Coordinates of C-alpha atoms (C1' of nucleotides) in Angstrom, one line a residue:
Chain C
V1 CA -48.1 -176.6 -4.7
D2 CA -51.0 -177.2 -2.4
R3 CA -53.3 -177.2 -5.4
L4 CA -51.2 -179.3 -7.6
V5 CA -53.9 -181.7 -8.6
E6 CA -55.9 -178.9 -10.0
A7 CA -52.9 -177.6 -11.8
T8 CA -52.2 -181.0 -13.3
Q9 CA -55.8 -181.3 -14.4
F10 CA -55.7 -177.9 -16.1
F11 CA -52.5 -178.8 -17.7
Q12 CA -54.0 -181.9 -19.1
K13 CA -57.1 -180.0 -20.3
M14 CA -54.8 -177.7 -22.2
V15 CA -53.2 -180.7 -23.9
E16 CA -56.6 -182.0 -24.9
K17 CA -57.7 -178.7 -26.3
R18 CA -54.5 -178.6 -28.2
Y19 CA -53.1 -175.5 -26.6
P20 CA -49.4 -176.1 -26.8
H21 CA -47.4 -176.0 -23.7
N22 CA -44.1 -174.2 -23.6
E23 CA -41.0 -174.8 -21.6
I24 CA -42.3 -172.6 -18.9
S25 CA -45.6 -174.3 -18.3
Y26 CA -43.7 -177.6 -18.3
G27 CA -41.2 -176.1 -15.9
V28 CA -43.9 -175.0 -13.5
L29 CA -45.5 -178.4 -13.3
V30 CA -42.2 -180.3 -13.1
N31 CA -41.2 -178.1 -10.2
G32 CA -44.5 -178.6 -8.5
L33 CA -44.3 -182.3 -8.8
C34 CA -40.7 -182.3 -7.5
K35 CA -41.7 -180.2 -4.5
I36 CA -44.3 -182.6 -3.3
G37 CA -42.0 -185.5 -3.8
F38 CA -43.4 -186.9 -7.1
V39 CA -40.0 -186.8 -8.7
S40 CA -40.5 -189.9 -10.9
M41 CA -43.7 -188.3 -12.2
A42 CA -41.8 -185.1 -13.0
F43 CA -39.2 -187.3 -14.7
G44 CA -42.0 -188.9 -16.8
L45 CA -43.2 -185.4 -17.7
L46 CA -39.7 -184.6 -19.0
R47 CA -40.0 -187.5 -21.4
V48 CA -43.5 -186.3 -22.5
M49 CA -42.1 -182.9 -23.1
E50 CA -39.5 -184.3 -25.4
K51 CA -42.1 -186.3 -27.4
S52 CA -44.3 -183.3 -27.8
G53 CA -41.5 -181.5 -29.4
C54 CA -40.8 -179.1 -26.6
M55 CA -37.1 -179.1 -25.8
P56 CA -36.5 -179.5 -22.0
N57 CA -34.2 -176.7 -20.8
A58 CA -31.8 -176.4 -17.9
V59 CA -34.6 -175.3 -15.6
V60 CA -36.5 -178.5 -16.0
Y61 CA -33.4 -180.7 -15.8
S62 CA -32.2 -178.8 -12.7
A63 CA -35.5 -179.2 -10.9
I64 CA -35.6 -182.9 -11.4
I65 CA -31.9 -183.3 -10.6
D66 CA -32.6 -181.4 -7.4
G67 CA -35.6 -183.6 -6.7
F68 CA -33.5 -186.8 -7.1
C69 CA -30.8 -185.4 -4.8
K70 CA -33.4 -184.6 -2.1
D71 CA -34.6 -188.2 -2.3
G72 CA -31.1 -189.4 -1.9
L73 CA -31.1 -190.7 -5.5
L74 CA -27.7 -189.4 -6.4
K75 CA -27.0 -191.9 -9.1
E76 CA -30.2 -190.9 -10.9
A77 CA -29.3 -187.3 -10.5
L78 CA -25.9 -187.8 -12.0
I79 CA -27.2 -189.9 -14.9
L80 CA -29.7 -187.1 -15.7
F81 CA -26.8 -184.6 -15.5
S82 CA -24.7 -186.5 -18.0
E83 CA -27.8 -186.8 -20.2
M84 CA -28.3 -183.1 -20.4
V85 CA -24.6 -182.6 -21.1
S86 CA -24.8 -185.2 -23.9
K87 CA -27.9 -183.5 -25.3
E88 CA -26.0 -180.3 -25.3
I89 CA -28.3 -178.6 -22.9
P90 CA -25.7 -176.6 -20.9
P91 CA -26.0 -177.0 -17.1
D92 CA -25.9 -173.7 -15.3
V93 CA -24.9 -172.6 -11.9
I94 CA -28.1 -173.9 -10.4
T95 CA -27.7 -177.3 -11.9
Y96 CA -24.2 -177.6 -10.5
T97 CA -25.3 -176.1 -7.1
S98 CA -28.1 -178.6 -6.8
L99 CA -25.8 -181.5 -7.5
I100 CA -23.1 -180.2 -5.2
H101 CA -25.6 -179.8 -2.4
G102 CA -26.9 -183.4 -2.9
L103 CA -23.4 -184.8 -3.0
C104 CA -22.4 -183.0 0.2
K105 CA -25.5 -184.0 2.0
Y106 CA -24.8 -187.7 1.4
G107 CA -21.1 -187.5 2.3
E108 CA -19.7 -187.4 -1.2
Q109 CA -17.7 -184.2 -0.6
E110 CA -14.9 -185.3 -2.9
D111 CA -17.3 -185.7 -5.9
A112 CA -18.8 -182.4 -4.9
L113 CA -15.5 -180.7 -5.1
K114 CA -14.8 -182.3 -8.5
L115 CA -18.0 -180.7 -9.8
F116 CA -17.0 -177.4 -8.2
D117 CA -13.7 -177.5 -10.2
E118 CA -15.5 -178.7 -13.3
M119 CA -17.9 -175.7 -13.2
T120 CA -15.0 -173.3 -12.9
E121 CA -13.4 -175.0 -16.0
R122 CA -16.6 -174.4 -17.9
E123 CA -16.5 -170.8 -16.8
I124 CA -19.7 -171.1 -14.8
S125 CA -19.1 -169.0 -11.7
P126 CA -20.1 -170.4 -8.3
N127 CA -22.3 -167.9 -6.5
V128 CA -23.0 -167.2 -2.9
I129 CA -25.2 -170.3 -2.6
T130 CA -22.7 -172.6 -4.1
F131 CA -20.0 -171.4 -1.7
S132 CA -22.4 -171.5 1.2
I133 CA -23.2 -175.1 0.6
L134 CA -19.5 -175.9 0.8
V135 CA -19.1 -173.8 3.9
D136 CA -22.0 -175.8 5.5
A137 CA -20.5 -179.1 4.5
L138 CA -17.2 -178.2 6.2
C139 CA -19.0 -177.0 9.3
I140 CA -21.0 -180.2 9.6
D141 CA -17.8 -182.2 9.4
G142 CA -16.5 -180.2 12.4
M143 CA -14.2 -178.0 10.2
A144 CA -15.5 -174.6 11.0
K145 CA -12.0 -173.1 10.7
E146 CA -11.6 -174.4 7.2
A147 CA -15.1 -173.1 6.5
N148 CA -14.1 -169.7 7.7
R149 CA -11.1 -169.8 5.3
L150 CA -13.4 -170.7 2.5
L151 CA -15.6 -167.7 3.4
Q152 CA -12.5 -165.4 3.2
M153 CA -11.8 -166.9 -0.2
M154 CA -15.2 -166.1 -1.5
V155 CA -14.9 -162.6 -0.3
Q156 CA -11.6 -162.3 -2.2
R157 CA -13.4 -163.5 -5.3
G158 CA -15.9 -160.7 -4.8
I159 CA -18.8 -162.9 -3.6
E160 CA -20.4 -161.5 -0.5
P161 CA -21.5 -164.0 2.1
D162 CA -25.1 -163.4 3.2
K163 CA -27.1 -164.1 6.4
I164 CA -27.4 -167.7 5.6
T165 CA -23.6 -168.2 5.1
Y166 CA -22.9 -166.5 8.4
T167 CA -25.5 -168.5 10.1
M168 CA -24.0 -171.7 8.9
L169 CA -20.6 -170.6 10.1
I170 CA -22.0 -169.7 13.5
D171 CA -23.6 -173.1 13.7
G172 CA -20.2 -174.7 12.7
F173 CA -18.3 -173.0 15.5
C174 CA -21.0 -173.9 18.0
L175 CA -20.7 -177.5 16.9
I176 CA -17.0 -177.6 17.8
G177 CA -17.6 -175.8 21.1
E178 CA -16.1 -172.5 20.0
I179 CA -19.0 -170.5 21.2
D180 CA -17.0 -167.3 21.6
E181 CA -15.9 -167.4 18.0
A182 CA -19.5 -167.9 17.1
V183 CA -20.5 -164.9 19.1
K184 CA -17.8 -162.8 17.4
I185 CA -19.3 -163.6 14.0
F186 CA -22.8 -163.0 15.3
D187 CA -21.8 -159.6 16.6
S188 CA -20.0 -158.7 13.4
M189 CA -22.9 -159.4 11.2
A190 CA -24.7 -156.1 11.6
D191 CA -21.6 -154.2 10.6
K192 CA -21.6 -156.1 7.3
G193 CA -25.2 -155.2 6.7
H194 CA -26.6 -158.5 7.6
D195 CA -28.6 -158.2 10.8
P196 CA -29.1 -161.6 12.4
N197 CA -32.6 -163.0 11.8
V198 CA -34.6 -165.5 13.9
I199 CA -32.7 -168.5 12.6
T200 CA -29.3 -166.9 13.3
C201 CA -30.5 -166.3 16.9
N202 CA -31.8 -169.8 17.1
V203 CA -28.5 -171.3 16.1
L204 CA -26.6 -169.3 18.6
I205 CA -29.1 -170.0 21.4
N206 CA -28.7 -173.7 20.5
G207 CA -25.0 -173.3 20.8
Y208 CA -25.3 -171.8 24.2
C209 CA -27.7 -174.5 25.3
K210 CA -25.7 -177.4 24.0
H211 CA -22.7 -176.1 25.9
W212 CA -24.5 -175.6 29.2
R213 CA -24.6 -171.8 28.9
I214 CA -28.3 -171.5 29.6
N215 CA -28.1 -168.0 31.1
E216 CA -26.6 -166.6 27.9
A217 CA -29.2 -168.5 25.9
I218 CA -32.0 -167.0 27.8
K219 CA -30.4 -163.5 27.5
L220 CA -30.3 -163.8 23.8
F221 CA -33.8 -165.2 23.8
E222 CA -35.1 -162.2 25.6
E223 CA -33.1 -159.7 23.5
M224 CA -34.7 -161.1 20.4
S225 CA -37.9 -159.1 20.9
H226 CA -35.9 -155.9 21.4
K227 CA -34.4 -156.5 18.0
G228 CA -37.8 -156.9 16.5
L229 CA -37.4 -160.6 16.1
K230 CA -40.2 -162.9 17.2
P231 CA -39.1 -166.2 18.8
T232 CA -40.5 -169.2 16.9
T233 CA -41.5 -172.6 18.0
V234 CA -37.9 -173.7 17.2
T235 CA -36.6 -171.0 19.6
Y236 CA -38.9 -172.1 22.4
S237 CA -38.1 -175.8 21.8
T238 CA -34.4 -175.0 21.9
V239 CA -34.6 -173.1 25.2
I240 CA -36.9 -175.7 26.7
G241 CA -34.3 -178.3 25.9
G242 CA -31.5 -176.2 27.3
L243 CA -33.3 -175.7 30.5
C244 CA -34.0 -179.4 30.9
Q245 CA -30.3 -180.2 30.2
V246 CA -29.2 -178.1 33.2
G247 CA -32.0 -179.6 35.4
Q248 CA -34.4 -176.6 35.3
V249 CA -37.4 -178.7 34.4
V250 CA -39.9 -176.5 36.2
A251 CA -38.7 -173.4 34.2
A252 CA -38.9 -175.5 31.1
Q253 CA -42.5 -176.5 31.8
E254 CA -43.4 -172.9 32.5
L255 CA -41.9 -171.8 29.2
F256 CA -43.8 -174.6 27.4
N257 CA -47.0 -173.3 29.0
Q258 CA -46.3 -169.7 28.1
M259 CA -45.4 -170.2 24.4
E260 CA -49.0 -170.5 23.2
A261 CA -49.8 -167.1 24.7
H262 CA -47.0 -165.7 22.5
G263 CA -48.6 -167.1 19.4
Q264 CA -46.2 -170.1 19.1
S265 CA -47.7 -173.5 19.4
P266 CA -45.7 -176.4 20.6
N267 CA -45.3 -179.1 17.9
I268 CA -44.3 -182.7 18.2
L269 CA -40.6 -181.9 18.5
T270 CA -41.3 -179.4 21.3
C271 CA -43.2 -182.1 23.2
N272 CA -40.6 -184.7 22.6
I273 CA -37.9 -182.4 23.9
L274 CA -39.8 -181.7 27.1
I275 CA -40.8 -185.4 27.5
D276 CA -37.1 -186.4 27.2
G277 CA -36.1 -183.6 29.6
L278 CA -38.7 -184.7 32.2
C279 CA -37.7 -188.3 31.9
K280 CA -34.0 -187.5 32.3
N281 CA -34.8 -185.4 35.4
H282 CA -36.7 -188.3 37.0
C283 CA -40.2 -186.8 36.3
L284 CA -41.7 -189.7 34.5
G285 CA -45.2 -189.0 35.8
E286 CA -45.0 -185.5 34.3
A287 CA -43.7 -186.9 31.0
M288 CA -46.6 -189.3 30.8
R289 CA -49.0 -186.4 31.5
L290 CA -47.6 -184.5 28.6
Y291 CA -47.8 -187.5 26.4
H292 CA -51.5 -187.9 27.2
G293 CA -52.0 -184.2 26.8
M294 CA -50.5 -184.4 23.2
E295 CA -53.4 -186.3 21.9
S296 CA -56.0 -184.0 23.3
S297 CA -54.3 -181.1 21.7
G298 CA -54.2 -182.8 18.3
L299 CA -50.6 -183.7 18.2
K300 CA -49.9 -187.3 17.3
P301 CA -47.0 -188.8 19.2
D302 CA -44.4 -190.1 16.8
I303 CA -41.9 -192.9 17.1
T304 CA -39.4 -190.6 18.8
T305 CA -42.1 -189.9 21.5
Y306 CA -42.5 -193.6 22.2
S307 CA -38.7 -194.3 22.1
T308 CA -38.1 -191.5 24.5
L309 CA -40.8 -192.7 26.9
I310 CA -39.7 -196.3 26.7
D311 CA -36.1 -195.2 27.5
G312 CA -37.4 -193.1 30.4
M313 CA -39.4 -196.1 31.8
C314 CA -36.5 -198.5 31.5
R315 CA -34.2 -196.1 33.4
A316 CA -36.8 -195.6 36.0
G317 CA -36.9 -199.4 36.5
K318 CA -40.3 -199.8 35.0
L319 CA -39.4 -202.4 32.5
K320 CA -42.9 -203.9 32.4
A321 CA -44.5 -200.6 31.6
A322 CA -41.8 -200.1 28.9
G323 CA -42.5 -203.4 27.3
K324 CA -46.2 -202.7 27.3
L325 CA -45.7 -199.3 25.6
F326 CA -43.4 -200.9 23.1
S327 CA -46.1 -203.4 22.1
C328 CA -48.5 -200.5 21.8
I329 CA -46.5 -198.9 19.0
S330 CA -47.9 -200.9 16.2
E331 CA -51.5 -200.3 17.4
K332 CA -50.8 -196.6 16.9
G333 CA -49.9 -197.3 13.3
L334 CA -46.2 -196.7 13.9
S335 CA -43.2 -199.1 13.7
P336 CA -40.3 -199.3 16.0
N337 CA -37.0 -198.2 14.4
V338 CA -33.4 -199.1 15.2
K339 CA -33.3 -196.7 18.1
T340 CA -36.6 -197.9 19.6
Y341 CA -35.4 -201.5 19.4
T342 CA -32.0 -200.6 20.9
I343 CA -33.6 -198.7 23.7
M344 CA -35.8 -201.7 24.5
I345 CA -33.0 -204.2 24.2
N346 CA -30.8 -202.0 26.4
G347 CA -33.5 -202.0 29.0
L348 CA -33.8 -205.8 28.9
C349 CA -30.0 -206.2 29.1
K350 CA -29.7 -203.9 32.1
E351 CA -32.2 -206.1 33.9
G352 CA -30.2 -209.2 32.8
M353 CA -33.1 -210.5 30.7
M354 CA -30.9 -211.7 27.9
Q355 CA -33.2 -214.2 26.5
E356 CA -35.9 -211.6 25.9
A357 CA -33.3 -209.2 24.6
N358 CA -32.0 -211.8 22.2
E359 CA -35.5 -212.6 21.0
L360 CA -36.2 -208.9 20.3
F361 CA -32.9 -208.7 18.5
S362 CA -33.9 -211.5 16.1
Q363 CA -37.4 -210.0 15.8
M364 CA -36.1 -206.7 14.6
E365 CA -34.2 -208.2 11.7
E366 CA -37.3 -210.2 10.8
Q367 CA -39.3 -207.0 10.8
G368 CA -36.8 -205.5 8.3
C369 CA -35.2 -203.3 10.8
T370 CA -31.4 -203.7 10.5
P371 CA -29.5 -203.4 13.8
D372 CA -26.6 -200.9 13.7
S373 CA -23.3 -201.0 15.6
C374 CA -24.9 -199.4 18.6
T375 CA -27.5 -202.2 18.8
F376 CA -24.8 -204.8 18.5
N377 CA -22.6 -203.2 21.2
T378 CA -25.6 -203.0 23.5
I379 CA -26.5 -206.6 23.3
V380 CA -22.9 -207.9 23.3
R381 CA -22.2 -206.0 26.5
G382 CA -25.4 -207.5 28.0
F383 CA -24.2 -211.0 27.2
L384 CA -20.7 -210.3 28.5
Q385 CA -22.0 -208.9 31.8
K386 CA -23.8 -212.2 32.4
N387 CA -20.7 -214.1 31.3
E388 CA -22.6 -215.6 28.4
T389 CA -19.4 -215.6 26.4
F390 CA -20.6 -218.0 23.7
E391 CA -23.4 -215.7 22.6
A392 CA -21.2 -212.7 22.7
I393 CA -18.5 -214.3 20.5
Q394 CA -21.1 -215.2 17.9
L395 CA -22.4 -211.7 17.8
L396 CA -18.9 -210.2 17.6
D397 CA -18.3 -212.5 14.7
E398 CA -21.5 -211.2 13.1
M399 CA -20.3 -207.6 13.7
T400 CA -17.0 -208.2 11.9
K401 CA -19.0 -209.6 8.9
R402 CA -21.0 -206.4 8.9
N403 CA -18.0 -204.2 9.3
F404 CA -19.0 -202.9 12.7
L405 CA -16.4 -202.0 15.3
P406 CA -16.9 -203.7 18.6
E407 CA -16.1 -201.7 21.7
Chain A
rC24 C1' -38.5 -151.4 -19.7
rU25 C1' -41.7 -155.0 -17.3
rU26 C1' -43.5 -160.1 -16.4
rA27 C1' -43.2 -166.5 -15.8
rA28 C1' -40.5 -172.2 -14.0
rG29 C1' -35.0 -174.6 -10.9
rA30 C1' -30.3 -174.3 -5.8
rG31 C1' -28.4 -173.0 0.5
rA32 C1' -29.1 -172.1 7.2
rC33 C1' -32.1 -173.5 13.1
rA34 C1' -34.8 -177.4 17.9
rU35 C1' -36.1 -184.1 19.7
rA36 C1' -34.9 -190.5 21.3
rG37 C1' -30.4 -195.5 21.9
rG38 C1' -24.7 -198.5 23.6
rC39 C1' -19.5 -197.4 24.8
rG40 C1' -15.8 -193.8 25.4
rC41 C1' -14.3 -188.5 26.3
rU42 C1' -15.6 -184.2 30.0

RNA sequence: CUUAAGAGACAUAGGCGCU
């Protein structure tokens, strides 16, 4: 994939020299294009393929369908799916699984389930991946118990869950705060021949951290090396976040400084997590130091870095500095997003600077950044606290029009 | 018998409420 340009050129050369391509060479290139996000080009290649008399197969279709789904282009994916059906190219389990994944990811669970039934009708058996995707979808919706039942069902149908399935379920139980159930599953994995891997550990560590059980998180973190598992940047970032959450910023900073020596470099996310932790523990100076340190270590602060710092500054009462940093964002080649605007608007509201807040609110729409319900609620609250009822009512009206729920 | 192209899991920022 990292040498796709060369691959494309060679592919073209073969065409010029009249070496015919077969479905596999097309398949390789289509997949490469999809993987680097050039799905429409891959789609074009499918048309070329047809014209050159090489019948596209399910592999080519599935790769593009998957590419469309990953870009959120569900409609295009579904159209391509019906196209292959009408051309009597039978979709297989991977085609269905790609679509089911895409639909679940964008909240279309019902349609995903329809496809799941449809594939059974066509006697295409869902496999462990298909089931796992549904398990994950249930978990994400806070239905880990239902996901667990689905897992039992797959076992009954003779499909063995794998490490990934169990990891999803552990994550699901953590999400609803049932850490002990998550631990039970984690502990039972080895018996089933699926030793937890780094990601499984990361998920459980995250569960502990998010539920304030930092000591258990650290215990598992330390046990990892005994199990022959090397903590990754994600592991470190998770623990750093967990330490900050319980107020142990110094320990978090120490871990941050140690990770490099263990061969794991902090990335932007790691920095952002620590910057946020420092801000929330009233160490704005340290946060700024880290921010400045990022650039010298070759990490470009992203929009989350700026939003985090601006929020920290506002909460520290440094509204002026916050405003200054906000206006720096575009100089850095970044654009504020909804959260950045809302943070800044909230800062202004808290200081009673409603005129400035309102200006920024109009400005964001002009810049093509649509306020969400959180932005609206923030500014409405600001107006109400200053008894500027008229403005508040206007905004509430606007909220109704946009189908947002006022608090 | 061997070989080639397609699907799944982890860590960051905002208002209010809940603890």
